Coordinates of C-alpha atoms in Angstrom, one line a residue:
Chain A
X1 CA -16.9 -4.2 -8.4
X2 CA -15.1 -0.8 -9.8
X3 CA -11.4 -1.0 -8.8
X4 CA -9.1 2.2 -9.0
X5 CA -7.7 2.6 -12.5
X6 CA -4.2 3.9 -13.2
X7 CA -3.0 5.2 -16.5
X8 CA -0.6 4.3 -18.0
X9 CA 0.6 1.0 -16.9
X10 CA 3.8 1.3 -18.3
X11 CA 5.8 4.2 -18.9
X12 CA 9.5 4.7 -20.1
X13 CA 10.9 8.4 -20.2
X14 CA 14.5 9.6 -20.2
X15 CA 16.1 11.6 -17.8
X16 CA 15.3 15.3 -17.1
X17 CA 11.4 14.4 -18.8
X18 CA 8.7 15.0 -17.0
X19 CA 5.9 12.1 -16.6
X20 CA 2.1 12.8 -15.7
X21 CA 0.5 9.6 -14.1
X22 CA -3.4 9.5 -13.9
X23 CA -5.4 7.6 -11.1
X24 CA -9.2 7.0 -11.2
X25 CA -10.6 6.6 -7.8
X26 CA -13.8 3.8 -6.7
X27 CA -16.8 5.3 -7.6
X28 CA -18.0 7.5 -3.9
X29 CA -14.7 7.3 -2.8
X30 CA -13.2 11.4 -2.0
X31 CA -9.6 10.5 -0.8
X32 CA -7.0 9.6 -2.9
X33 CA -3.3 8.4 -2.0
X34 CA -0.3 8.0 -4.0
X35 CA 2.8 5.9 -3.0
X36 CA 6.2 4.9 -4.1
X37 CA 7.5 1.3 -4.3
X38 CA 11.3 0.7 -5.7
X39 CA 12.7 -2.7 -6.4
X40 CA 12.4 -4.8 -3.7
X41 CA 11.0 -1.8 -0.8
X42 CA 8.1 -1.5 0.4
X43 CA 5.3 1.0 -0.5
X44 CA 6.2 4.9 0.6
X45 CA 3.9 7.2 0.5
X46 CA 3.8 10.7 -1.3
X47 CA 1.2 12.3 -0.8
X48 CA -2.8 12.4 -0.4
X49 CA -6.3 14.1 -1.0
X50 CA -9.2 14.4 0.7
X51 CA -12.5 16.2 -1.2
X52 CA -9.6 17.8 -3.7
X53 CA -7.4 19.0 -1.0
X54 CA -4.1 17.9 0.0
X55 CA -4.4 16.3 3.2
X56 CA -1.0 14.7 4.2
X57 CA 2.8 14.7 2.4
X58 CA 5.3 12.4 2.9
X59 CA 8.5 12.0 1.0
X60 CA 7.7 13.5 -2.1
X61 CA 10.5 15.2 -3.7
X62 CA 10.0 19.1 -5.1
X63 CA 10.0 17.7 -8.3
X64 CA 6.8 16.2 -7.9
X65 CA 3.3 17.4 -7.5
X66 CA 0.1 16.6 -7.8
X67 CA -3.6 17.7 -7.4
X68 CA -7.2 15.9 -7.2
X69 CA -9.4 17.2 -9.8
X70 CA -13.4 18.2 -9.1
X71 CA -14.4 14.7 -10.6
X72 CA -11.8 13.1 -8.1
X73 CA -9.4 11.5 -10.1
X74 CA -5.9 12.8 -9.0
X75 CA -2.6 13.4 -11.2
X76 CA 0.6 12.7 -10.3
X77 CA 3.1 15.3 -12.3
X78 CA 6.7 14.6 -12.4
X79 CA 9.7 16.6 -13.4
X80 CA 13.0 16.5 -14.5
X81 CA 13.2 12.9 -13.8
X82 CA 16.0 10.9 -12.4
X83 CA 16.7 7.3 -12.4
X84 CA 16.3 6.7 -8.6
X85 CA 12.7 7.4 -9.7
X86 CA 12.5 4.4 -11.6
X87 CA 10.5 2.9 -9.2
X88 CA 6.3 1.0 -9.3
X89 CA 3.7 4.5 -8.3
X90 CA 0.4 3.1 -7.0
X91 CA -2.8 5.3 -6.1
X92 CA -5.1 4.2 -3.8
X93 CA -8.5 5.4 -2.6
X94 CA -10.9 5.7 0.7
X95 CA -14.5 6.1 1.0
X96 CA -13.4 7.8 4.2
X97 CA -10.1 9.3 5.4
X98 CA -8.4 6.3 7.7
X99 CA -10.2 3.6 6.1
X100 CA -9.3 0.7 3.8
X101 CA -7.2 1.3 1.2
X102 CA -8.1 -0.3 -1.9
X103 CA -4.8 0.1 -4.5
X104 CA -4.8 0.3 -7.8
X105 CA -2.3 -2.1 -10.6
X106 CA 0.3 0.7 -10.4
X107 CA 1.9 2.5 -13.1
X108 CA 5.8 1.1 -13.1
X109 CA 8.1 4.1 -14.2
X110 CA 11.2 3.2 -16.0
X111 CA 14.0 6.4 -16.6
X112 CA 16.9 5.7 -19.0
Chain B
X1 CA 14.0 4.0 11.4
X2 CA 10.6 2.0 10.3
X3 CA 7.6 2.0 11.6
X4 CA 6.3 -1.8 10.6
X5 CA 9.1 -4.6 10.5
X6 CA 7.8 -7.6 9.9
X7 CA 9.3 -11.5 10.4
X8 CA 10.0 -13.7 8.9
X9 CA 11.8 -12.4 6.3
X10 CA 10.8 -14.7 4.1
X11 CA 8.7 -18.3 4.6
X12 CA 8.9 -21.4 3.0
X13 CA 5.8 -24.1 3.9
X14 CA 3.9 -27.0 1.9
X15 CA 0.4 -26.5 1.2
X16 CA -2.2 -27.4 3.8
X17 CA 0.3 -26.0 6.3
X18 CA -0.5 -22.7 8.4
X19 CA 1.6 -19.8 7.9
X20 CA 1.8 -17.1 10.4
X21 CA 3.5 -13.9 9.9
X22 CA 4.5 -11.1 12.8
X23 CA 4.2 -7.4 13.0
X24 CA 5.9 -4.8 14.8
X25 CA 5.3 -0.9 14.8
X26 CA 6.6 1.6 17.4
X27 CA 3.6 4.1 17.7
X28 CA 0.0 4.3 18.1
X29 CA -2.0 3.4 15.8
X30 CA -6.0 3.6 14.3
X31 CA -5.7 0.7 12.4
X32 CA -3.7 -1.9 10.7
X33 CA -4.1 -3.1 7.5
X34 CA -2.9 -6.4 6.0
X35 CA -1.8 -6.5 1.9
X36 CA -1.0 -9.1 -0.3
X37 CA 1.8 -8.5 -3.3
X38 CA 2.3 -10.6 -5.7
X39 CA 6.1 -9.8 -7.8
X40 CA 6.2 -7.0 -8.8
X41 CA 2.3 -6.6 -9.1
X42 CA -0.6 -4.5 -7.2
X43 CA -1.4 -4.8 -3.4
X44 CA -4.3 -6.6 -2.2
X45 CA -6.1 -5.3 0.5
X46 CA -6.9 -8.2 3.0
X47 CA -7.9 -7.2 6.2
X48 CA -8.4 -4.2 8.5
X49 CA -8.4 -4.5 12.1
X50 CA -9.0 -1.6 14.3
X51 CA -7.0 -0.4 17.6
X52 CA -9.9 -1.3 19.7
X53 CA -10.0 -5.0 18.2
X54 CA -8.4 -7.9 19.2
X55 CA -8.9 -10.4 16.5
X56 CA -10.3 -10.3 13.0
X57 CA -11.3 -13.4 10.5
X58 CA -11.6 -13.7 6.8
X59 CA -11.4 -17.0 5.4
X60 CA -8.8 -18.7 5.9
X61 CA -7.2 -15.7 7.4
X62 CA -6.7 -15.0 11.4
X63 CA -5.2 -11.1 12.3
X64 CA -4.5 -10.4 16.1
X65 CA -3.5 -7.3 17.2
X66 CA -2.0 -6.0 20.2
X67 CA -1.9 -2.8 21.3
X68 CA 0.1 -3.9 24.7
X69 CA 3.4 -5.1 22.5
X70 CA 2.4 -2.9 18.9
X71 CA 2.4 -6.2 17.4
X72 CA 0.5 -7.6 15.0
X73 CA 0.6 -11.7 13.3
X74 CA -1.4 -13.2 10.4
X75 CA -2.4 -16.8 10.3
X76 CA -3.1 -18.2 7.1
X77 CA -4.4 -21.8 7.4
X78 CA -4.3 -24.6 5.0
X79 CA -2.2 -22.9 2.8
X80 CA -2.6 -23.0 -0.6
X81 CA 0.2 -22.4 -4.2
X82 CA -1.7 -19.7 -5.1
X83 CA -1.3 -18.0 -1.3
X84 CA 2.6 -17.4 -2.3
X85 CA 2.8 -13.5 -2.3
X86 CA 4.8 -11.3 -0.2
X87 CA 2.3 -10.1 2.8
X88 CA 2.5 -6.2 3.9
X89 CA 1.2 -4.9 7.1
X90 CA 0.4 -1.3 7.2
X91 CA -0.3 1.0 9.6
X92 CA -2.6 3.7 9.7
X93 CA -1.0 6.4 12.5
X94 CA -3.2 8.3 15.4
X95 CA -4.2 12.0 13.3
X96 CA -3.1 10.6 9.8
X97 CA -4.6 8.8 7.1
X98 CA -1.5 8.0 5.4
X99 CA -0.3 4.0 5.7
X100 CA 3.5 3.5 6.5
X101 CA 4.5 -0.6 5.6
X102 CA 6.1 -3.2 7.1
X103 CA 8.9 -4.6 5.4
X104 CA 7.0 -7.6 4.7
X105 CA 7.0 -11.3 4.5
X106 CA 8.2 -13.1 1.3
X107 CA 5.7 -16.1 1.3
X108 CA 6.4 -19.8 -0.3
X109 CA 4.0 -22.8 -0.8
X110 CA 5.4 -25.6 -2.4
X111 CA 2.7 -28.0 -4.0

């Protein structure tokens, strides 16, 4: 079965770069979540979509924003990057709002 | 302060021995949602239960849930090598689709 892609895997940026981190949602599925786990936390979560609106925010910094696109898949854009934001970013997706949430491998994010 | 704590800690068993794990949230809730992790890889969606159920099977895994205490546990049984993960609960609040985790249970079976 089709699992939610994230690209890239890996990513290494500098401080003060900006990142863009992609997220392919299960095939049907309209709502797409995006959290934040650092070394040895548990999964917080940034933000979501639902049919390519935002539907809930969480801790997501000003730096940060991101936007489901008409074909679903949803971007995370982040901006002058510090190194508290080295940290794993997982998207997840719904076939319905407050259903199961299937993750995808994550995209770990290392700032130097 | 969080929304899901979870206990143990951490849990070290042999295989073919049960492990249960213990949740604890502090507001209502739709549903809760159990996830496997494996270091530092993706989550693993295990089971949903809804507020309105009690108990929920898959396998070799048992959820409970009670709405009384805002607790929830997970049984693993006959525990296997492979089962060692740390275990997330996660729980979907009342008007919001977003999950807030437990701290989660660092799981150990020794062969």
């Amino acid at each position: 079965a089709a699992g939610v892609i994230q690209s890239p895997r890996h990513l290494i940026k500098e401080k003060r770069e900006t990142a863009t981190l992609k997220c392919y949602p299960i095939p049907r599925h309209d709502t797409v979540y995006w959290y934040q786990q650092g070394p040895g936390q548990d999964p917080q979560f940034l933000i979501s979509f639902y049919e390519k609106m935002q539907s809930d925010k969480g801790s997501i910094p000003d730096r940060f924003s991101a936007q489901q696109f008409s074909d679903y898949h949803s971007e995370l854009n982040m901006s002058s990057l510090e190194l508290g934001d080295s940290a794993l970013y997982f998207c997840a997706s719904s076939l319905v709002p407050v259903d199961t949430q299937y993750f995808g491998p994550g995209t770990r994010l290392t700032v130097l | 302060s969080q929304q899901g704590e979870e206990d143990p800690q951490a849990l070290s068993i042999q295989e073919g021995e049960n492990a249960t794990m213990n949740c604890s949230y502090k507001t209502s809730i739709n549903n809760l949602q159990w996830y496997r992790q494996n270091s530092g890889r993706g989550l693993v969606h295990l089971i949903l239960i809804r507020s309105n159920e009690r108990e929920k099977h898959s396998g070799r895994l048992r959820v409970t849930l009670d709405t009384s205490k805002k607790s929830s546990s997970l049984l693993i049984t006959a525990s296997r090598a492979a089962d060692t993960a740390s275990y997330f609960c996660a729980t979907a609040l009342v008007n919001t689709d977003k999950l807030i985790f437990g701290t989660g249970t660092r799981l150990q079976v020794f062969p």
